Each structure stands twice: as C-alpha cells, then as structure tokens.
Short mmCIF file of C-alpha atoms and ligand atoms in Angstrom, two decimals:
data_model
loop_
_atom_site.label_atom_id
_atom_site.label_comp_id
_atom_site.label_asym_id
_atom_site.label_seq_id
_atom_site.Cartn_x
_atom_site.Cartn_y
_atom_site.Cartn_z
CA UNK F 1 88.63 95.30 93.37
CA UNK F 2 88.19 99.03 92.49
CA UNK F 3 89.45 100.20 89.21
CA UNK F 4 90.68 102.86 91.12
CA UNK F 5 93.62 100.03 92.81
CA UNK F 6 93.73 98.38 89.63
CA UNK F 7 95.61 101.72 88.78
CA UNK F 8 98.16 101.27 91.28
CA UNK F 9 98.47 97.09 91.70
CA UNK F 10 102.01 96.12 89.95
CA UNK F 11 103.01 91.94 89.46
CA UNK F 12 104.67 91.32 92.94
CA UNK F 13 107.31 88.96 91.52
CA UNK F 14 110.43 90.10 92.20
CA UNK F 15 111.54 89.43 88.45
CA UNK F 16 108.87 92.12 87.64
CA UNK F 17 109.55 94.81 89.30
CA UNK F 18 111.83 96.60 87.19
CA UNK F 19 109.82 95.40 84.00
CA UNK F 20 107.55 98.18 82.61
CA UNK F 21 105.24 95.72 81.27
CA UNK F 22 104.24 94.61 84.80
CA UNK F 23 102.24 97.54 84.85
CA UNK F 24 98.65 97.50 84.44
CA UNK F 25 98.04 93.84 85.01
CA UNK F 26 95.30 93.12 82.42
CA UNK F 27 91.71 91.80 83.60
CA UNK F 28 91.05 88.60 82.06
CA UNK F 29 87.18 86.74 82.60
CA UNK F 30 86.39 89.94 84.38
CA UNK F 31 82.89 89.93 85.97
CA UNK F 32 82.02 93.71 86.94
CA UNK F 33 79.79 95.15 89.60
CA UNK F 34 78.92 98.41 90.67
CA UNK F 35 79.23 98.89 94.71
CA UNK F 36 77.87 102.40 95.60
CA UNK F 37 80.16 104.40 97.44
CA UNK F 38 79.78 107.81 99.46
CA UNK F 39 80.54 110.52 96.90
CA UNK F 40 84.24 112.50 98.00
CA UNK F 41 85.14 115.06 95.03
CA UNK F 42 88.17 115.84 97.45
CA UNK F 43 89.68 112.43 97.63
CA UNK F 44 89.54 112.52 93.29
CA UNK F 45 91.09 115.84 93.26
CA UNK F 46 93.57 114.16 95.65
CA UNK F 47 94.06 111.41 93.92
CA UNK F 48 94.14 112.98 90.23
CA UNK F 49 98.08 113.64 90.06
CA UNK F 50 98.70 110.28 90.81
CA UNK F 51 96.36 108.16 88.15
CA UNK F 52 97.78 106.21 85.40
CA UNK F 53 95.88 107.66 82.60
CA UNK F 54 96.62 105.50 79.96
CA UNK F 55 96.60 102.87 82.05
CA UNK F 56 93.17 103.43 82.98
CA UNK F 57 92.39 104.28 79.04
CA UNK F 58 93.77 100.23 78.46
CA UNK F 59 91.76 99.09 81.26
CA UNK F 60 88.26 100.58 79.87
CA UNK F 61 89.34 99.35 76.68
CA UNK F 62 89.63 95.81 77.39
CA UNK F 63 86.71 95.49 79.93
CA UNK F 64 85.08 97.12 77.22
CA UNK F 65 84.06 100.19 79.33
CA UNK F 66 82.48 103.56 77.13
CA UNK F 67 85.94 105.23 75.81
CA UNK F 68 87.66 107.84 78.20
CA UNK F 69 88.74 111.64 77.03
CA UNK F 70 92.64 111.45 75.77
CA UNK F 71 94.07 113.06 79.06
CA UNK F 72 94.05 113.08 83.17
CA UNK F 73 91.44 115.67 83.62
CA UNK F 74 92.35 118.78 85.58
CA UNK F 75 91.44 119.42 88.86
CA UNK F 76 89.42 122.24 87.79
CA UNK F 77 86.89 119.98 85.60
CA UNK F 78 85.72 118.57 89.03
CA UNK F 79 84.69 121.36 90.70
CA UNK F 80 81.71 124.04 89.05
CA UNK F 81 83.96 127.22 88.32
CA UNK F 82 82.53 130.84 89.39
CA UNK F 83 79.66 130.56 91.67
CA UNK F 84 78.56 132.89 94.47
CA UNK F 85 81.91 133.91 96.55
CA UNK F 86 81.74 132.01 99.67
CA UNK F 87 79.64 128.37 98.80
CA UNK F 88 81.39 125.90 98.48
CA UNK F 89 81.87 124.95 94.57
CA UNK F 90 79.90 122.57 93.17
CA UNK F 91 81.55 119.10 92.03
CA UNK F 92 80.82 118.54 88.28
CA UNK F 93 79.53 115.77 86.22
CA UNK F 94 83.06 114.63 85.08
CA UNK F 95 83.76 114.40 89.27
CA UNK F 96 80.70 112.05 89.26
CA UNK F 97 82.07 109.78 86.91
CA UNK F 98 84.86 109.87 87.60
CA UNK F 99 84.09 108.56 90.96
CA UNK F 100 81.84 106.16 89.44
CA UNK F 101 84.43 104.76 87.23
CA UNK F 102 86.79 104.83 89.64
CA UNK F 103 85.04 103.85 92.89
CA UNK F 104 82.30 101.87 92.36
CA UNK F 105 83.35 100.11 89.17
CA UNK F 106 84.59 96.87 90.82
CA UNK F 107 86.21 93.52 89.62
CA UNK F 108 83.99 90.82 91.84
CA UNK F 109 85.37 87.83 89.57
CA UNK F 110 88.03 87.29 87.42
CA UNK F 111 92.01 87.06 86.85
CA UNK F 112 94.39 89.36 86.29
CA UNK F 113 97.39 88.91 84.10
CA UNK F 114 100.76 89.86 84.40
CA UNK F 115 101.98 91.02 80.64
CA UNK F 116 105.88 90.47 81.57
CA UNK F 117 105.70 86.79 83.38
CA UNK F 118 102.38 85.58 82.68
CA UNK F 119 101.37 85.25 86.09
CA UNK F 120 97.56 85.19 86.87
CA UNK F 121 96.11 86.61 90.34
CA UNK F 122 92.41 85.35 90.90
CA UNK F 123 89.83 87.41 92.46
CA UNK F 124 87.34 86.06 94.31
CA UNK F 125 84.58 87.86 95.71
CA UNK F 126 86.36 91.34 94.97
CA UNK F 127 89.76 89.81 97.08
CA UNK F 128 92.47 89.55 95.08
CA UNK F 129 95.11 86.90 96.15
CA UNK F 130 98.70 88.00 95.72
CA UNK F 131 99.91 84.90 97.70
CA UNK F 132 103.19 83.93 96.15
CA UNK F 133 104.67 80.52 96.23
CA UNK F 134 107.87 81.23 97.86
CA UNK F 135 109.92 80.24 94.78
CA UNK F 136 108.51 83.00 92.89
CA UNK F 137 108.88 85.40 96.00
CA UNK B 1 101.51 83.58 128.04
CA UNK B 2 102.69 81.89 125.01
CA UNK B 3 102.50 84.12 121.72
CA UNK B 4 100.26 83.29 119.10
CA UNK B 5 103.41 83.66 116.31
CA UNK B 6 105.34 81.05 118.23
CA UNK B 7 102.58 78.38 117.73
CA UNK B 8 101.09 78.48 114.21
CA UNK B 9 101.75 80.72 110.82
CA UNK B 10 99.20 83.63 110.81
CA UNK B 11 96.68 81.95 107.82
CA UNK B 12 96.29 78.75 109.98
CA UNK B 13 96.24 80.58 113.92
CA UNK B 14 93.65 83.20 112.12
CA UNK B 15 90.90 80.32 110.89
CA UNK B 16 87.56 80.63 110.50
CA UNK B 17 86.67 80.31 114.01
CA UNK B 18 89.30 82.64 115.89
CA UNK B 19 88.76 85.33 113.05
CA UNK B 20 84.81 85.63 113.95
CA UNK B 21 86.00 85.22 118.14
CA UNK B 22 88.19 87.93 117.18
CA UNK B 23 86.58 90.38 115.23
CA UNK B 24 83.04 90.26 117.70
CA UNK B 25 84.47 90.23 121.03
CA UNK B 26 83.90 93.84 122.20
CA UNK B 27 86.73 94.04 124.14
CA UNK B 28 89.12 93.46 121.09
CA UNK B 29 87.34 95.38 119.10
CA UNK B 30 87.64 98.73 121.74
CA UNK B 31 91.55 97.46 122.05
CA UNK B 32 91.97 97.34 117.93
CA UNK B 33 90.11 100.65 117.73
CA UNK B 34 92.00 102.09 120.45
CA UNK B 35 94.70 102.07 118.31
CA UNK B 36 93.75 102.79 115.12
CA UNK B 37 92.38 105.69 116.25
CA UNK B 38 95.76 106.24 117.87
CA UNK B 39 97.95 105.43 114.60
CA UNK B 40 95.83 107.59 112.71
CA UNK B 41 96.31 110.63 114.64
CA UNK B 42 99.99 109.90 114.70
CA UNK B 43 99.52 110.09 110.56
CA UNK B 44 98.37 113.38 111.08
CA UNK B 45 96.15 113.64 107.75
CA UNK B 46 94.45 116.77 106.72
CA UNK B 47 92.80 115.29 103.63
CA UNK B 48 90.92 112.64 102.52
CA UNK B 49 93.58 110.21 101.52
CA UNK B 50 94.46 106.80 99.91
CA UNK B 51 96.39 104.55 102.65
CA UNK B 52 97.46 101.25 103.23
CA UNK B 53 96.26 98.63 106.29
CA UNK B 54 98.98 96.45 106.45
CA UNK B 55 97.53 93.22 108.42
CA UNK B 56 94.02 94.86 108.19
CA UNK B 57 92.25 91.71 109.21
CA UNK B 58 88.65 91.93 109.35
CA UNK B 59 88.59 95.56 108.88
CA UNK B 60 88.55 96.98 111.86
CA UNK B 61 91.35 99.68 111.61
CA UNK B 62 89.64 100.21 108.15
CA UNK B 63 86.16 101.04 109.43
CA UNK B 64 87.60 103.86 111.17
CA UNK B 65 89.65 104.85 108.47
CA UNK B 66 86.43 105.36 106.04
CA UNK B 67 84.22 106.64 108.90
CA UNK B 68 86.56 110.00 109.45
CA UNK B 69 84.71 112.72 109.29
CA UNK B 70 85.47 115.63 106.94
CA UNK B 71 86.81 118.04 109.92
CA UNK B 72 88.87 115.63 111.00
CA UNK B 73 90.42 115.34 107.43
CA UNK B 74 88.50 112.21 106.25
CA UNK B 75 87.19 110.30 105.04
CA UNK B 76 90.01 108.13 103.51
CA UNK B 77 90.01 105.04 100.97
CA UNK B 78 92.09 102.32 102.11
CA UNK B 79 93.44 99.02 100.61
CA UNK B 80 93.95 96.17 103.33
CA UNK B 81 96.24 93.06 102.76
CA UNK B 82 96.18 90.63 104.93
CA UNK B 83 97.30 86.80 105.24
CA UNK B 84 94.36 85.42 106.46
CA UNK B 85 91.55 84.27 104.09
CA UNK B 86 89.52 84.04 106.76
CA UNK B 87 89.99 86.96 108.41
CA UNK B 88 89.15 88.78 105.27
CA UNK B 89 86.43 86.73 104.85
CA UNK B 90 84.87 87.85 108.13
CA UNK B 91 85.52 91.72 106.88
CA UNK B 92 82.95 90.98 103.53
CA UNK B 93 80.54 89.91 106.16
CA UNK B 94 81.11 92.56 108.88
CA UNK B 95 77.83 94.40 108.18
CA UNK B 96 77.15 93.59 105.34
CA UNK B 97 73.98 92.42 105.02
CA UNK B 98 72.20 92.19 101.64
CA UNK B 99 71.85 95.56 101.01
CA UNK B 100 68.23 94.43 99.25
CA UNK B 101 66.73 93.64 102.05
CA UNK B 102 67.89 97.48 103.67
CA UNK B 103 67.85 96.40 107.33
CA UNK B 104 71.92 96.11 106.98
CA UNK B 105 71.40 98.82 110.39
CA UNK B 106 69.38 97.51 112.85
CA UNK B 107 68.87 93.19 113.54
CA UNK B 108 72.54 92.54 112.60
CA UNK B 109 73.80 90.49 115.12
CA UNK B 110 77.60 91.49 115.22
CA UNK B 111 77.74 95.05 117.15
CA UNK B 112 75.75 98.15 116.22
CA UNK B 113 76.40 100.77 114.05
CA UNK B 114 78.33 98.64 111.66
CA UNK B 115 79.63 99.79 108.52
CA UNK B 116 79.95 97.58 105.34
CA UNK B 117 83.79 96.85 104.39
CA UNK B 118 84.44 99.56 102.22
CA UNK B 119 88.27 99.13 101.26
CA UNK B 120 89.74 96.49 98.49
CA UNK B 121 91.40 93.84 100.19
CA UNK B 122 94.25 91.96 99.20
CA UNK B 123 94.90 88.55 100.29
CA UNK B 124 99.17 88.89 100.21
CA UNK B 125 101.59 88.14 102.96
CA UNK B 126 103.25 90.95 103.73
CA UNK B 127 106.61 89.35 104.17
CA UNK B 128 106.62 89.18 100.37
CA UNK B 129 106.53 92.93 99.69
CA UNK B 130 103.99 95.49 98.60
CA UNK B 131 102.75 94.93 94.95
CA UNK B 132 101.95 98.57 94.31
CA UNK B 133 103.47 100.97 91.71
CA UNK B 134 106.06 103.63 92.97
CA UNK B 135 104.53 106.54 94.85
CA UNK B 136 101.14 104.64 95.11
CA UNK B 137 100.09 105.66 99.41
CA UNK B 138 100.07 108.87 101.23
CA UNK B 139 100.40 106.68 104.45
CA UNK B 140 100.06 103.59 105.48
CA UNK B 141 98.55 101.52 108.96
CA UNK B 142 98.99 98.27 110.47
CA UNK B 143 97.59 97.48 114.07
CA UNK B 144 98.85 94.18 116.03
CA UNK B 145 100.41 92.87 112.79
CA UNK B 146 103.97 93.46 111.97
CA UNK B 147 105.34 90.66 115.17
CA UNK B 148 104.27 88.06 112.61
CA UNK B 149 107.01 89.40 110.24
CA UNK B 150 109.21 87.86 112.94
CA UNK B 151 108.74 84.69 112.54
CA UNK B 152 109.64 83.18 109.37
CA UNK B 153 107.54 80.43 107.46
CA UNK B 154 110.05 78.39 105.74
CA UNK B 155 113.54 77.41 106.05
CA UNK B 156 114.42 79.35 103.03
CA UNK B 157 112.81 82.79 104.89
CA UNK B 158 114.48 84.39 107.50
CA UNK B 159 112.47 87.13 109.82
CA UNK B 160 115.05 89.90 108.75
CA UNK B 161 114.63 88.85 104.86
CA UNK B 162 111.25 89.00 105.56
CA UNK B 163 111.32 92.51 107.04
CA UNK B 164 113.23 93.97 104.81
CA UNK B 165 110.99 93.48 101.61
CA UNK B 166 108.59 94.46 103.61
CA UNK B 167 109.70 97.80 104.39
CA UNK B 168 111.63 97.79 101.36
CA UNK B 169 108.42 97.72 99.44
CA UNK B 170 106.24 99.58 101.67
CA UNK B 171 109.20 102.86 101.46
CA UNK B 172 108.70 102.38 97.30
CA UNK B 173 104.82 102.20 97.46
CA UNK B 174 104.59 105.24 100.00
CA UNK B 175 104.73 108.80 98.68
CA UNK B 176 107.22 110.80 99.21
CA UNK B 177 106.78 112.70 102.06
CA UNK B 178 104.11 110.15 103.17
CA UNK B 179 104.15 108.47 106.72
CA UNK B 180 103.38 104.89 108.26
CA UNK B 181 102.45 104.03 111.67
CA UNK B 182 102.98 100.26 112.34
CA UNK B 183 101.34 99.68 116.23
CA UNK B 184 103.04 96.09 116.54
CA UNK B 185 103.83 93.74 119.35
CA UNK B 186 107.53 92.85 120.11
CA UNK B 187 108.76 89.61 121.41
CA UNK B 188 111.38 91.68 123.43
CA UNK B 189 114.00 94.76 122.64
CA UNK B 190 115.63 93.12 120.12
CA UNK B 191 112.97 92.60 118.52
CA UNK B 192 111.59 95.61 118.35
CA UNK B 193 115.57 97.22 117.54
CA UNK B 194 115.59 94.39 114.40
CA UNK B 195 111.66 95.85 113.27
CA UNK B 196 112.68 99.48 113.73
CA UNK B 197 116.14 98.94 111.75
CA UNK B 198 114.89 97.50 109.09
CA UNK B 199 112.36 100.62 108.32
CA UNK B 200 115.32 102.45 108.91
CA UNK B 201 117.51 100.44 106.52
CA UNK B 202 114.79 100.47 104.04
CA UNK B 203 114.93 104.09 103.72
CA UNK B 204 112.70 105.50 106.34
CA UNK B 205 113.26 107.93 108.89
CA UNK B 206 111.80 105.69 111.81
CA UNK B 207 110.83 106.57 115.31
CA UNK B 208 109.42 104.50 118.38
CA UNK B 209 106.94 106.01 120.41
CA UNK B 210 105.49 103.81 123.22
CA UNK B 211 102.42 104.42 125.40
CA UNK B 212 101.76 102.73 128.79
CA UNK B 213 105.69 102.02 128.57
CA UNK B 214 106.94 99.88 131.47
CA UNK B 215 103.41 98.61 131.93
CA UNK B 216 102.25 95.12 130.97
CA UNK B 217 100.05 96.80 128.49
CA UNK B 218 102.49 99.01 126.66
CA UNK B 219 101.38 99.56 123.02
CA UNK B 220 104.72 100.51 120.76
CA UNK B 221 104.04 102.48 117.44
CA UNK B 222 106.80 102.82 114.81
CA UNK B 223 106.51 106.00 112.93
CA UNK B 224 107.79 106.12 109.46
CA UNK B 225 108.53 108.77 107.38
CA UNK B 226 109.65 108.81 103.67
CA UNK B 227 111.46 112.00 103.06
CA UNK B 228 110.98 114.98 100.70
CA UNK B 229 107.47 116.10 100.01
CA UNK B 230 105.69 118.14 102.59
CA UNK B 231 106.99 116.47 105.94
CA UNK B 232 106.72 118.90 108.54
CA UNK B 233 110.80 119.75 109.68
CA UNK B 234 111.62 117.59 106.40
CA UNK B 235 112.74 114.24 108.69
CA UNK B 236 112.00 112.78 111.47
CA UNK B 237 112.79 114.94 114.00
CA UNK B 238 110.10 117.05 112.45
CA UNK B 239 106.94 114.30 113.08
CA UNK B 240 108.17 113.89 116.37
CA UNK B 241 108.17 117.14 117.32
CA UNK B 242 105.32 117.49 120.38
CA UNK B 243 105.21 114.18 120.52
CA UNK B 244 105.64 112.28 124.16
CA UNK B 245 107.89 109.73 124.76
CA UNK B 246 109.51 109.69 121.39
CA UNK B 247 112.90 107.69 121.13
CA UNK B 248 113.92 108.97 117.92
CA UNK B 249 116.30 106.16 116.33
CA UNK B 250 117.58 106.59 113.28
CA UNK B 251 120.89 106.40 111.57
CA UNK B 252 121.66 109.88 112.11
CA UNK B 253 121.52 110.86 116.25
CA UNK B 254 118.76 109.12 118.92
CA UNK B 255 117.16 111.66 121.72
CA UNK B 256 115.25 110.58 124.20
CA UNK B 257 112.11 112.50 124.62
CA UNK B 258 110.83 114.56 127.67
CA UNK B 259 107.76 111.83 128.32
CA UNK B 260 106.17 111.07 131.49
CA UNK B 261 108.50 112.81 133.53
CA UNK B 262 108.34 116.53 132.18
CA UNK B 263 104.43 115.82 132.54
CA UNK B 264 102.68 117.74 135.02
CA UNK B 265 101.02 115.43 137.84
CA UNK B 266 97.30 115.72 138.36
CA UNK B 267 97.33 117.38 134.91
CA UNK B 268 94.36 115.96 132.61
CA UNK B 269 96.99 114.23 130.17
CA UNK B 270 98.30 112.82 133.35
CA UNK B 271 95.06 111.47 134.48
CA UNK B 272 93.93 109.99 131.46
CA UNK B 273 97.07 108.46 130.83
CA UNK B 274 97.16 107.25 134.48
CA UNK B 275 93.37 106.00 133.74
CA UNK B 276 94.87 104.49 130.30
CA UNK B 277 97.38 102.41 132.27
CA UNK B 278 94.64 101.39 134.91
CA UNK B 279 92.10 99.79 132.47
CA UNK B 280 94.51 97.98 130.57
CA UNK B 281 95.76 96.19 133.46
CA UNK B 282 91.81 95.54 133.99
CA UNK B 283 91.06 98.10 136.40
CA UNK B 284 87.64 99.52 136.22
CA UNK B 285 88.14 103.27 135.67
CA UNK B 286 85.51 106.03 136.10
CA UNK B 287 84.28 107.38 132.38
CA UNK B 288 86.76 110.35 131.09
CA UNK B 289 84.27 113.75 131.23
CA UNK B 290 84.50 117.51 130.75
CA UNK B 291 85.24 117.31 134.26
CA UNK B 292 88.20 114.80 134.10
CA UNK B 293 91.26 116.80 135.69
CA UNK B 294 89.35 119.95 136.63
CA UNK B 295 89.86 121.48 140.01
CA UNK B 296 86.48 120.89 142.03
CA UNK B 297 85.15 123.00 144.71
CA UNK B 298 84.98 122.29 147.33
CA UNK B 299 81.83 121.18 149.20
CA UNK B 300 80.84 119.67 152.10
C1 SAM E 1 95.95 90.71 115.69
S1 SAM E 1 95.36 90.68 114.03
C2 SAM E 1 95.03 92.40 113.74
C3 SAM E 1 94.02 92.65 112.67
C4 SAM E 1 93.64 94.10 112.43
N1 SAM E 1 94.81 94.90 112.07
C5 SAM E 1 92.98 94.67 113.66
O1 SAM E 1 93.50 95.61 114.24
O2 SAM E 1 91.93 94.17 114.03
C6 SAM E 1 96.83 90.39 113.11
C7 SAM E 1 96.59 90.24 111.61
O3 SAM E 1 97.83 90.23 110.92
C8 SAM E 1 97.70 89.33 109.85
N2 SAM E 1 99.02 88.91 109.38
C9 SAM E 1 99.92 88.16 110.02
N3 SAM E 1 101.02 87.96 109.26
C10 SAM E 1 100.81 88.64 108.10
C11 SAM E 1 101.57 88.80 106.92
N4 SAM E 1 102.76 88.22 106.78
N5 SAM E 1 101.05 89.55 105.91
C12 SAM E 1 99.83 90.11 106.04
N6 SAM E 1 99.06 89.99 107.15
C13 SAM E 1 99.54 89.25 108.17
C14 SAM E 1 96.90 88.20 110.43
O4 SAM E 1 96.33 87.37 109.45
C15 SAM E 1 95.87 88.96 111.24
O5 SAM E 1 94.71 89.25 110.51
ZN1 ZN E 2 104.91 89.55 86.49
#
C-alpha cells in the first residue's frame, strides 16, 4: 500500500466512523519497499489540497521515515518558478520527493492499527484486507 | 443462463481458477475494456486524478485507468477493492514479471503489451462500505460488479442494507462535485430501480444510461454525481446533458432522453452503434475505419 492511500484509509467499523482517532490507522511490523512509479507532478499538485499533513508527518515518524517540513507544501514548490515564457515549468526537487514519498514508498508487509477500536488490518503482499466479520460490519 | 450471483458468493464463484479463465480470455478482456473505456469517458476527467475501482478484479478497468494518456487527461492513480483474493491475486501477477530479469515485455505469456498492476488494492467487500476519509475520490469506477450487491451473504444482510452502505459510503468518500460510473448487470427492472435508488437515496444525483438497450447485450451505466464543486449545470441534468439515451431518475423530475430515435440513420454514430449491437450478439462485423459512414462514390 502507497503512503499516499495510507493518507486517505479510515477504520471501516461502523463504531469508528465518527471517531477522530480512526484516522491515520498506525503501521505496526511495517516492512517497506520502494515500487518505481511513472513520475506525474500534475497528479501531486492535484492531489496537494487534499493530503493529511500531519497525518503524513505521524506516519514518517513512526515508520521512522527522514522528518517532513512543518506544512502541506504549496503548489508552487513543485513546479521551477520563472523560466522562458512558453516551456513548460520544470517540476522541482520537493515534486520528486514528494512523489517518492508518496508513490513509491509502499507498505508490502505489515498491520495496521486502528487507534479508536484496536482493530488490526493485515497486508499481505501490498493488499490490505478490510474484510469485516459481519458482527463488526 | 443462470447468473453467476444466484449460485455462489463472489470470493468462492471468483477462485483461483475462474479468476485466471477470466482475466486471459481475450474476449472478456475486449468486453471489460469496452467498458471501462466507456465509464471513463462518461467521468469526463480533464486531469490526472485519484479514483476508485469498485469490484476492480484483476485490474483490468485499472490498466486503462493508469495507461491514459496526458491529452486525454491521464494518467490517473486508482485504488481497487475487490472481494476476491484471488482475483486480486491474479492482478499482482498480470505482467508482472520480476522486473530483474527486464523481459516483463516480451515472453509473458498472458496477452501483450501488459502493464504491471499499478493501483493499491484493497481486499473489502463492498457491501460493507468504503473505508476512506471524507472527500477522499474525484470519481469512482466499477465494471460488471455492483449485481453482486444484490444478493446478500447472510441472513442478517439484506441486498438493500447492503446497497445502501455502499453508496452511502461511496457519496462520503467521493468529492464533492466528483462523479461515479457503476457499468453493472441487473437481474431485471427492479433491480436495476432498487440499485439506482439507493445512489439516489444515498445522496447522489443518479442517472441510467443504457447502450445496446432492448438488445440481449445491453450494457446499463449508472452515473453518479455528488453535488457542489465544479459539476457542469451543478446536478444531474448537467452530466447528462449530450448524452444519448439518458433516463434521468432522480428524486426531483425523470426525462426521457432523445436516444436512438432522434439519431440520424446511416449516420456514423448510427453505424457504429448498429455494428456495436451486431458483434455483441456475435456477429462478425467489418473493422470501424476513417471510412466507416462516409458516402462512397460511386464506381462500377
Ligand atoms: C465480473 S468481475 C469484474 C472485474 C473487473 N471490474 C473487470 O472489469 O474485469 C466482478 C468482480 O466483482 C467482485 N465483487 C463481487 N462482489 C463484491 C463485493 N461485495 N465487494 C467488492 N467486490 C465484489 C468480484 O470478486 C469480481 O472480481
Ligand atoms: Zn476502528
């Protein structure tokens, strides 16, 4: 799993959903890879708005990830500013690791936890199973 | 024909062995892409997004989804959730050859040209809900999937219970103004009323658009929007504007759309529609060309 979904995953149990503390499940065992992607500055910028900052700060943290700057950077720290008039601007090195961090960084192997109920989703092989047994549905 | 979701639940029908049948027979495949390629147009992106395969098997809808090309808005990051474990099994080895080795191109035996699974996949039952935070998708897909919501599991599930936390939970995890296309396969017309209320219920301005209809082959696509944001019109009469055989059913007024009818015969739309029709009823057709529909001179 991509950090990048870890940032948007919640707990699924119903009991959860209108906990804030469901919210970022926490990586526990965590074995990491990096799965190269196809570089898309436009999808970040896209996507920038909607990260979880701090989230993503707590995330690092535990999986013990080199520290991130203290806010969501801005759209215009991923793109080279200036430039000759009609090229297209150059994406920046904060774009690149971003994307790095973001889209390669992956979870192959590991659990994550649920802070408000406890419960544990395993991933296997980079699926995470969010199978509930129906009493917890 | 019996239906598959009449026999067995989707994680037991979808084993090991149907999942491979499935995902390398070429004719599924060209069906499954068919109408990805279909949905996706009906999302009408203009920028590489982040979406949702709902039901995304072994990938197939997916591949397309990370293979669109930058003029045609793409390419987009997808998560898939699907049922099966074996299904998604099949979509981590769908091209994926050890990458080590770098012949993941040519000497792989299932189809040509095949791209390594490139969205996170989610082994969840849909039926459940959609475990993402608030706002998470700008769209979402699911081909040949959403029938299964139908049928429910367990005495203590009911198909509508199951529907709604689907759509429930797919309207939350959708942003606003973002859009889902759900190609699915109803039992009959009340099934495919209870499917489209329930998006409606849920919040969604819902419309059914069917190709092929009346043919043994039709293909029905629910489009869902989630209001505010930048929907074209700002509802649903807005993303169905242009569209062909629209019945536009939500809580608020139903039209019936122009379709077929207000077509012009001989037209190229009519053709390939005509050609459409033909091939899924197992017709051979002659390839569609530059030439398709064109008046020809004549010539003796
Ligand atoms: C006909 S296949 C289509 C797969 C893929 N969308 C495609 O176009 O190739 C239907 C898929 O829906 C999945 N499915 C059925 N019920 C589901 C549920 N409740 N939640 C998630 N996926 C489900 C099945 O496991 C299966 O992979
Ligand atoms: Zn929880």
């Amino acid at each position: 799993m991509k950090l990048l979904t870890l940032n948007f995953v919640s707990c699924a149990r119903k009991a959860c959903k209108s906990s804030t503390s469901s919210f970022p499940l926490h990586p526990r065992d965590a074995e990491l890879e990096l799965v190269e992607m196809e570089f898309n500055p436009q999808f970040l910028q896209n996507m920038l708005p909607k990260l979880e900052w701090e989230a993503l700060q707590i995330i690092c943290n535990e999986l013990a990830l080199p520290t991130l700057p203290s806010s969501t950077p801005a759209a215009s720290d991923l793109f080279e500013s200036g430039g000759e008039g009609s090229s297209p601007a150059q994406p920046t090195q904060v774009a690149r690791d971003l994307h790095k961090l973001l889209l390669e960084t992956t979870i192959r192997e590991g659990l994550l936890v649920c802070s408000n109920c406890g419960h544990e989703y395993a991933i296997k092989e980079g699926i995470a199973n969010f199978l509930l047994p129906p009493h917890l549905v | 024909m019996s239906r598959p979701e009449d026999i067995l639940p989707p994680d037991i029908y979808y084993s090991s062995t149907t999942a491979r049948k499935y995902t390398t027979s070429s004719r599924i495949q060209h069906i499954q892409a068919q109408m990805a390629q279909r949905a996706l147009s009906l999302l009408n992106l203009t920028t590489p997004s982040y979406i949702l395969d709902v039901g995304c098997g072994s990938g197939l809808s997916g591949a397309i989804l990370s293979s669109t090309p930058p003029e045609a808005g793409g390419p987009h990051v997808w998560v898939g959730m699907d049922i099966s474990a074996d299904m998604l099994s099949v979509a981590l080895e769908r091209g994926g050859e050890d990458p080590d080795t770098g012949n993941s191109d040519d000497g792989s035996e299932e189809g040509e040209g095949e791209e390594e699974c490139q969205g996170d996949l989610f082994l969840a039952d849909a039926g459940q809900g959609v475990p993402f935070r608030a706002g998470t998708f700008d769209a979402a897909i699911s081909i040949s999937a959403v029938q299964w919501l139908c049928n429910a599991e367990s005495s203590i599930e009911t198909a509508e219970g199951r529907l709604k936390r689907f759509f429930e939970g797919l309207y939350a995890a959708l942003r606003r103004g973002g859009r889902a296309v759900c190609q699915f396969y109803p039992r009959d017309e009340g099934q495919k009323r209870m499917v489209a209320q329930a998006a409606i219920r849920a919040g969604f301005g819902a419309g059914l658009l069917e190709d092929g209809a009346g043919t043994k082959a039709v293909k029905v696509y629910l489009v869902c929007t989630v209001g505010g944001g930048d929907v074209a019109g700002g509802d649903i009469t807005g993303v169905v504007e242009g569209m062909e055989g629209v019945e536009v059913d939500d809580t608020r007024r139903r039209v019936r759309r122009g379709g077929e009818k207000g077509m012009q015969k001989g037209s190229k739309q009519w053709i390939l529609r005509k050609k459409d029709r033909m091939e899924r009823k197992g017709m051979v057709v002659k390839a569609t060309s530059k030439y398709t529909g064109r008046k020809r001179k004549i010539a003796f």
